[in-house]
Amino acid sequence: AENREKLLSYASAMWGYFDELCNKENNFLPPDNIQLAPVRAHAHRTSPTDIGMMLVSFLAARDLGFITSQELYIRLSMSMKSIDKLEKYKGNLLNWYNTKDLTPLNPVFVSTVDSGNFLCCLTVLKEGLKEYVSECPSLAEIIAWSLKTVRETDLNALYNKKRGLFYTGISPENEEKSTSYYDLYISEARLTSYFAVAHRIVPKN
């Protein structure tokens, strides 16, 4: 019981980051980081991985009883509206955005790892929300949105069929693909590979 309370206190402190900073000033999106010293400040930039982790953190907050199902819907719907406004490349979120005005940050780039992380987080979100639909039918809207977002994100644009590998990314402005690839199974792109294989976007071998 003592360890459980300690872990819950840690989780509550972590939740405080998203609870406080995913606000109107940041268009209900998560700042990439916070600085506590010498002065307290946070970065007004966010990435697809940051956004995906925020969505999953909202779900975890409900699982742990920090928020209600109705509060979960409100938070998700506000963030969802901002995500829909973000500039994309073939459905893929760009690498960095300004949280204040939602504009892309230079250099504009689509990261394979970030796209995969975001899609995996959406998958976790839609499955987890099913548990709470009976408490708040509006959550069905978020599930439908998650499915639509996944469906409209084209990972094929980041895949080299000839080499059977994912590029590390692509520059949308000129569609110039990176010269480097993810050629190791044990890499930061592992989630992307799992997702792509599971959705039959790429062959498993």
PDB file of C-alpha atoms in Angstrom:
ATOM      1  CA  ALA A   1       0.000   0.000   0.000  1.00  0.00           C
ATOM      2  CA  GLU A   2       2.853   2.370   0.831  1.00  0.00           C
ATOM      3  CA  ASN A   3       4.527   1.765  -2.524  1.00  0.00           C
ATOM      4  CA  ARG A   4       1.229   2.217  -4.334  1.00  0.00           C
ATOM      5  CA  GLU A   5       0.685   5.606  -2.718  1.00  0.00           C
ATOM      6  CA  LYS A   6       4.233   6.638  -3.571  1.00  0.00           C
ATOM      7  CA  LEU A   7       3.815   5.621  -7.213  1.00  0.00           C
ATOM      8  CA  LEU A   8       0.480   7.418  -7.435  1.00  0.00           C
ATOM      9  CA  SER A   9       2.086  10.565  -6.063  1.00  0.00           C
ATOM     10  CA  TYR A  10       4.772  10.345  -8.768  1.00  0.00           C
ATOM     11  CA  ALA A  11       2.119   9.825 -11.440  1.00  0.00           C
ATOM     12  CA  SER A  12       0.128  12.757 -10.104  1.00  0.00           C
ATOM     13  CA  ALA A  13       3.195  14.997 -10.298  1.00  0.00           C
ATOM     14  CA  MET A  14       3.831  13.895 -13.889  1.00  0.00           C
ATOM     15  CA  TRP A  15       0.189  14.520 -14.754  1.00  0.00           C
ATOM     16  CA  GLY A  16       0.601  18.020 -13.356  1.00  0.00           C
ATOM     17  CA  TYR A  17       2.867  18.873 -16.300  1.00  0.00           C
ATOM     18  CA  PHE A  18       0.147  18.174 -18.857  1.00  0.00           C
ATOM     19  CA  ASP A  19      -2.636  19.480 -16.636  1.00  0.00           C
ATOM     20  CA  GLU A  20      -0.939  22.856 -16.254  1.00  0.00           C
ATOM     21  CA  LEU A  21       0.749  23.417 -19.605  1.00  0.00           C
ATOM     22  CA  CYS A  22      -1.634  21.936 -22.190  1.00  0.00           C
ATOM     23  CA  ASN A  23      -3.634  25.130 -21.921  1.00  0.00           C
ATOM     24  CA  LYS A  24      -5.191  27.815 -24.121  1.00  0.00           C
ATOM     25  CA  GLU A  25      -1.865  29.659 -24.434  1.00  0.00           C
ATOM     26  CA  ASN A  26      -0.364  26.520 -25.978  1.00  0.00           C
ATOM     27  CA  ASN A  27      -3.480  25.679 -28.024  1.00  0.00           C
ATOM     28  CA  PHE A  28      -4.045  22.683 -25.736  1.00  0.00           C
ATOM     29  CA  LEU A  29      -0.854  21.035 -26.998  1.00  0.00           C
ATOM     30  CA  PRO A  30       2.128  19.967 -24.858  1.00  0.00           C
ATOM     31  CA  PRO A  31       5.309  22.070 -24.655  1.00  0.00           C
ATOM     32  CA  ASP A  32       8.375  19.978 -25.411  1.00  0.00           C
ATOM     33  CA  ASN A  33      10.099  20.786 -22.117  1.00  0.00           C
ATOM     34  CA  ILE A  34      10.128  22.978 -19.028  1.00  0.00           C
ATOM     35  CA  GLN A  35      13.017  24.798 -17.381  1.00  0.00           C
ATOM     36  CA  LEU A  36      12.901  25.227 -13.607  1.00  0.00           C
ATOM     37  CA  ALA A  37      16.146  27.179 -13.023  1.00  0.00           C
ATOM     38  CA  PRO A  38      17.442  29.852 -13.073  1.00  0.00           C
ATOM     39  CA  VAL A  39      13.896  30.947 -13.989  1.00  0.00           C
ATOM     40  CA  ARG A  40      10.795  28.872 -14.584  1.00  0.00           C
ATOM     41  CA  ALA A  41       9.887  28.769 -18.285  1.00  0.00           C
ATOM     42  CA  HIS A  42       8.689  26.323 -20.896  1.00  0.00           C
ATOM     43  CA  ALA A  43       9.375  25.857 -24.596  1.00  0.00           C
ATOM     44  CA  HIS A  44       6.639  26.972 -26.984  1.00  0.00           C
ATOM     45  CA  ARG A  45       7.273  24.091 -29.372  1.00  0.00           C
ATOM     46  CA  THR A  46       5.874  20.605 -29.703  1.00  0.00           C
ATOM     47  CA  SER A  47       6.438  17.467 -31.781  1.00  0.00           C
ATOM     48  CA  PRO A  48       4.273  14.529 -32.921  1.00  0.00           C
ATOM     49  CA  THR A  49       5.821  12.382 -30.170  1.00  0.00           C
ATOM     50  CA  ASP A  50       5.022  15.051 -27.563  1.00  0.00           C
ATOM     51  CA  ILE A  51       1.431  15.251 -28.812  1.00  0.00           C
ATOM     52  CA  GLY A  52       0.993  11.482 -28.832  1.00  0.00           C
ATOM     53  CA  MET A  53       2.310  11.167 -25.287  1.00  0.00           C
ATOM     54  CA  MET A  54      -0.063  13.936 -24.187  1.00  0.00           C
ATOM     55  CA  LEU A  55      -3.063  12.028 -25.579  1.00  0.00           C
ATOM     56  CA  VAL A  56      -1.995   8.831 -23.823  1.00  0.00           C
ATOM     57  CA  SER A  57      -1.357  10.801 -20.619  1.00  0.00           C
ATOM     58  CA  PHE A  58      -4.928  12.105 -20.735  1.00  0.00           C
ATOM     59  CA  LEU A  59      -6.113   8.510 -20.924  1.00  0.00           C
ATOM     60  CA  ALA A  60      -3.780   7.460 -18.085  1.00  0.00           C
ATOM     61  CA  ALA A  61      -5.098  10.318 -15.951  1.00  0.00           C
ATOM     62  CA  ARG A  62      -8.586   8.880 -16.361  1.00  0.00           C
ATOM     63  CA  ASP A  63      -7.362   5.347 -15.632  1.00  0.00           C
ATOM     64  CA  LEU A  64      -5.794   6.579 -12.392  1.00  0.00           C
ATOM     65  CA  GLY A  65      -8.842   8.586 -11.377  1.00  0.00           C
ATOM     66  CA  PHE A  66      -7.237  12.023 -11.669  1.00  0.00           C
ATOM     67  CA  ILE A  67      -9.982  13.198 -14.060  1.00  0.00           C
ATOM     68  CA  THR A  68     -13.505  12.060 -14.992  1.00  0.00           C
ATOM     69  CA  SER A  69     -14.599  10.632 -18.326  1.00  0.00           C
ATOM     70  CA  GLN A  70     -16.293  13.931 -19.147  1.00  0.00           C
ATOM     71  CA  GLU A  71     -13.107  15.852 -18.366  1.00  0.00           C
ATOM     72  CA  LEU A  72     -11.193  13.394 -20.528  1.00  0.00           C
ATOM     73  CA  TYR A  73     -13.497  14.169 -23.459  1.00  0.00           C
ATOM     74  CA  ILE A  74     -13.192  17.927 -22.989  1.00  0.00           C
ATOM     75  CA  ARG A  75      -9.405  17.813 -22.940  1.00  0.00           C
ATOM     76  CA  LEU A  76      -9.189  15.481 -25.918  1.00  0.00           C
ATOM     77  CA  SER A  77     -11.670  17.453 -28.004  1.00  0.00           C
ATOM     78  CA  MET A  78      -9.799  20.730 -27.474  1.00  0.00           C
ATOM     79  CA  SER A  79      -6.478  19.134 -28.395  1.00  0.00           C
ATOM     80  CA  MET A  80      -8.077  17.352 -31.342  1.00  0.00           C
ATOM     81  CA  LYS A  81      -9.239  20.651 -32.841  1.00  0.00           C
ATOM     82  CA  SER A  82      -5.696  22.028 -32.651  1.00  0.00           C
ATOM     83  CA  ILE A  83      -4.185  18.882 -34.171  1.00  0.00           C
ATOM     84  CA  ASP A  84      -6.596  19.149 -37.105  1.00  0.00           C
ATOM     85  CA  LYS A  85      -5.342  22.695 -37.767  1.00  0.00           C
ATOM     86  CA  LEU A  86      -1.684  21.673 -37.962  1.00  0.00           C
ATOM     87  CA  GLU A  87       0.003  21.650 -41.360  1.00  0.00           C
ATOM     88  CA  LYS A  88       0.722  18.101 -42.509  1.00  0.00           C
ATOM     89  CA  TYR A  89       2.467  16.225 -45.302  1.00  0.00           C
ATOM     90  CA  LYS A  90       0.378  13.381 -46.730  1.00  0.00           C
ATOM     91  CA  GLY A  91      -1.310  13.146 -43.353  1.00  0.00           C
ATOM     92  CA  ASN A  92       1.965  13.049 -41.412  1.00  0.00           C
ATOM     93  CA  LEU A  93       2.511  15.670 -38.746  1.00  0.00           C
ATOM     94  CA  LEU A  94       5.627  17.782 -39.203  1.00  0.00           C
ATOM     95  CA  ASN A  95       8.554  17.522 -36.815  1.00  0.00           C
ATOM     96  CA  TRP A  96       8.028  20.761 -34.841  1.00  0.00           C
ATOM     97  CA  TYR A  97       5.290  23.355 -34.357  1.00  0.00           C
ATOM     98  CA  ASN A  98       4.991  26.620 -32.464  1.00  0.00           C
ATOM     99  CA  THR A  99       2.382  25.961 -29.767  1.00  0.00           C
ATOM    100  CA  LYS A 100       1.310  29.620 -29.681  1.00  0.00           C
ATOM    101  CA  ASP A 101       0.260  29.974 -33.320  1.00  0.00           C
ATOM    102  CA  LEU A 102       0.498  26.370 -34.622  1.00  0.00           C
ATOM    103  CA  THR A 103       2.956  27.299 -37.386  1.00  0.00           C
ATOM    104  CA  PRO A 104       5.659  24.792 -38.427  1.00  0.00           C
ATOM    105  CA  LEU A 105       9.164  25.496 -37.145  1.00  0.00           C
ATOM    106  CA  ASN A 106      12.144  25.500 -39.483  1.00  0.00           C
ATOM    107  CA  PRO A 107      13.640  23.416 -40.865  1.00  0.00           C
ATOM    108  CA  VAL A 108      10.344  21.847 -41.901  1.00  0.00           C
ATOM    109  CA  PHE A 109      10.767  18.070 -41.801  1.00  0.00           C
ATOM    110  CA  VAL A 110       8.717  14.914 -41.416  1.00  0.00           C
ATOM    111  CA  SER A 111      10.327  12.438 -39.032  1.00  0.00           C
ATOM    112  CA  THR A 112       9.582   8.749 -39.532  1.00  0.00           C
ATOM    113  CA  VAL A 113      10.075   8.036 -35.837  1.00  0.00           C
ATOM    114  CA  ASP A 114       7.752  10.845 -34.769  1.00  0.00           C
ATOM    115  CA  SER A 115       5.045   9.774 -37.210  1.00  0.00           C
ATOM    116  CA  GLY A 116       5.223   6.205 -35.952  1.00  0.00           C
ATOM    117  CA  ASN A 117       5.147   7.271 -32.305  1.00  0.00           C
ATOM    118  CA  PHE A 118       2.090   9.446 -32.905  1.00  0.00           C
ATOM    119  CA  LEU A 119       0.217   6.691 -34.744  1.00  0.00           C
ATOM    120  CA  CYS A 120       0.983   4.160 -32.002  1.00  0.00           C
ATOM    121  CA  CYS A 121      -0.249   6.581 -29.336  1.00  0.00           C
ATOM    122  CA  LEU A 122      -3.476   7.099 -31.314  1.00  0.00           C
ATOM    123  CA  THR A 123      -3.922   3.325 -31.414  1.00  0.00           C
ATOM    124  CA  VAL A 124      -3.492   3.082 -27.636  1.00  0.00           C
ATOM    125  CA  LEU A 125      -5.896   5.992 -27.168  1.00  0.00           C
ATOM    126  CA  LYS A 126      -8.742   4.584 -29.275  1.00  0.00           C
ATOM    127  CA  GLU A 127      -8.511   1.182 -27.582  1.00  0.00           C
ATOM    128  CA  GLY A 128      -8.385   2.666 -24.084  1.00  0.00           C
ATOM    129  CA  LEU A 129     -11.314   5.007 -24.702  1.00  0.00           C
ATOM    130  CA  LYS A 130     -13.634   2.075 -25.381  1.00  0.00           C
ATOM    131  CA  GLU A 131     -13.674   1.413 -21.636  1.00  0.00           C
ATOM    132  CA  TYR A 132     -15.234   4.815 -20.941  1.00  0.00           C
ATOM    133  CA  VAL A 133     -17.684   5.279 -23.828  1.00  0.00           C
ATOM    134  CA  SER A 134     -20.576   4.089 -21.665  1.00  0.00           C
ATOM    135  CA  GLU A 135     -19.794   6.881 -19.171  1.00  0.00           C
ATOM    136  CA  CYS A 136     -19.471   9.577 -21.828  1.00  0.00           C
ATOM    137  CA  PRO A 137     -20.895   8.678 -25.309  1.00  0.00           C
ATOM    138  CA  SER A 138     -19.103  11.721 -26.774  1.00  0.00           C
ATOM    139  CA  LEU A 139     -15.830   9.790 -26.464  1.00  0.00           C
ATOM    140  CA  ALA A 140     -16.995   7.789 -29.486  1.00  0.00           C
ATOM    141  CA  GLU A 141     -16.248  10.949 -31.508  1.00  0.00           C
ATOM    142  CA  ILE A 142     -12.608  10.818 -30.372  1.00  0.00           C
ATOM    143  CA  ILE A 143     -12.362   7.140 -31.300  1.00  0.00           C
ATOM    144  CA  ALA A 144     -13.725   7.910 -34.772  1.00  0.00           C
ATOM    145  CA  TRP A 145     -11.303  10.826 -35.104  1.00  0.00           C
ATOM    146  CA  SER A 146      -8.384   8.610 -34.078  1.00  0.00           C
ATOM    147  CA  LEU A 147      -9.293   6.007 -36.688  1.00  0.00           C
ATOM    148  CA  LYS A 148      -9.679   8.685 -39.375  1.00  0.00           C
ATOM    149  CA  THR A 149      -6.332  10.282 -38.492  1.00  0.00           C
ATOM    150  CA  VAL A 150      -4.539   6.939 -38.638  1.00  0.00           C
ATOM    151  CA  ARG A 151      -6.195   6.106 -41.951  1.00  0.00           C
ATOM    152  CA  GLU A 152      -5.173   9.442 -43.502  1.00  0.00           C
ATOM    153  CA  THR A 153      -1.517   9.227 -42.428  1.00  0.00           C
ATOM    154  CA  ASP A 154       0.549   7.862 -45.307  1.00  0.00           C
ATOM    155  CA  LEU A 155       3.626   6.059 -43.994  1.00  0.00           C
ATOM    156  CA  ASN A 156       4.351   4.801 -47.506  1.00  0.00           C
ATOM    157  CA  ALA A 157       5.700   8.271 -48.263  1.00  0.00           C
ATOM    158  CA  LEU A 158       8.512   7.532 -45.791  1.00  0.00           C
ATOM    159  CA  TYR A 159       9.307   4.025 -47.038  1.00  0.00           C
ATOM    160  CA  ASN A 160      11.783   2.943 -49.706  1.00  0.00           C
ATOM    161  CA  LYS A 161      10.244  -0.167 -51.254  1.00  0.00           C
ATOM    162  CA  LYS A 162      13.376  -1.022 -53.232  1.00  0.00           C
ATOM    163  CA  ARG A 163      15.560  -1.126 -50.135  1.00  0.00           C
ATOM    164  CA  GLY A 164      12.807  -2.318 -47.819  1.00  0.00           C
ATOM    165  CA  LEU A 165      13.695   0.380 -45.284  1.00  0.00           C
ATOM    166  CA  PHE A 166      12.233   3.554 -43.843  1.00  0.00           C
ATOM    167  CA  TYR A 167      13.959   6.831 -44.565  1.00  0.00           C
ATOM    168  CA  THR A 168      14.775   8.775 -41.402  1.00  0.00           C
ATOM    169  CA  GLY A 169      12.506  11.447 -42.843  1.00  0.00           C
ATOM    170  CA  ILE A 170      11.561  13.752 -45.694  1.00  0.00           C
ATOM    171  CA  SER A 171      11.557  17.505 -46.387  1.00  0.00           C
ATOM    172  CA  PRO A 172       8.008  18.333 -47.560  1.00  0.00           C
ATOM    173  CA  GLU A 173       8.938  21.560 -49.343  1.00  0.00           C
ATOM    174  CA  ASN A 174      10.912  19.776 -52.063  1.00  0.00           C
ATOM    175  CA  GLU A 175      10.042  16.174 -51.177  1.00  0.00           C
ATOM    176  CA  GLU A 176      13.727  15.483 -50.685  1.00  0.00           C
ATOM    177  CA  LYS A 177      14.157  12.246 -48.777  1.00  0.00           C
ATOM    178  CA  SER A 178      16.933  11.709 -46.264  1.00  0.00           C
ATOM    179  CA  THR A 179      20.000   9.803 -47.405  1.00  0.00           C
ATOM    180  CA  SER A 180      20.013   7.757 -44.203  1.00  0.00           C
ATOM    181  CA  TYR A 181      17.750   4.847 -43.309  1.00  0.00           C
ATOM    182  CA  TYR A 182      16.628   2.858 -40.292  1.00  0.00           C
ATOM    183  CA  ASP A 183      18.416  -0.392 -41.056  1.00  0.00           C
ATOM    184  CA  LEU A 184      18.602  -1.803 -37.526  1.00  0.00           C
ATOM    185  CA  TYR A 185      15.620  -3.561 -35.960  1.00  0.00           C
ATOM    186  CA  ILE A 186      16.705  -2.365 -32.523  1.00  0.00           C
ATOM    187  CA  SER A 187      16.355   1.350 -33.139  1.00  0.00           C
ATOM    188  CA  GLU A 188      14.151   4.292 -32.232  1.00  0.00           C
ATOM    189  CA  ALA A 189      11.998   3.444 -35.282  1.00  0.00           C
ATOM    190  CA  ARG A 190      10.979   0.053 -33.887  1.00  0.00           C
ATOM    191  CA  LEU A 191       7.440   1.181 -32.997  1.00  0.00           C
ATOM    192  CA  THR A 192       7.006   2.575 -36.506  1.00  0.00           C
ATOM    193  CA  SER A 193       8.050  -0.780 -37.954  1.00  0.00           C
ATOM    194  CA  TYR A 194       5.643  -2.708 -35.713  1.00  0.00           C
ATOM    195  CA  PHE A 195       2.796  -0.396 -36.686  1.00  0.00           C
ATOM    196  CA  ALA A 196       3.587  -0.554 -40.412  1.00  0.00           C
ATOM    197  CA  VAL A 197       3.787  -4.358 -40.396  1.00  0.00           C
ATOM    198  CA  ALA A 198       0.613  -4.750 -38.339  1.00  0.00           C
ATOM    199  CA  HIS A 199      -1.297  -2.503 -40.766  1.00  0.00           C
ATOM    200  CA  ARG A 200       0.183  -4.310 -43.784  1.00  0.00           C
ATOM    201  CA  ILE A 201       1.810  -1.095 -44.992  1.00  0.00           C
ATOM    202  CA  VAL A 202       5.151  -2.894 -45.326  1.00  0.00           C
ATOM    203  CA  PRO A 203       6.035  -6.606 -45.513  1.00  0.00           C
ATOM    204  CA  LYS A 204       7.151  -8.241 -42.275  1.00  0.00           C
ATOM    205  CA  ASN A 205      10.420  -9.433 -43.758  1.00  0.00           C
TER     206      ASN A 205
END
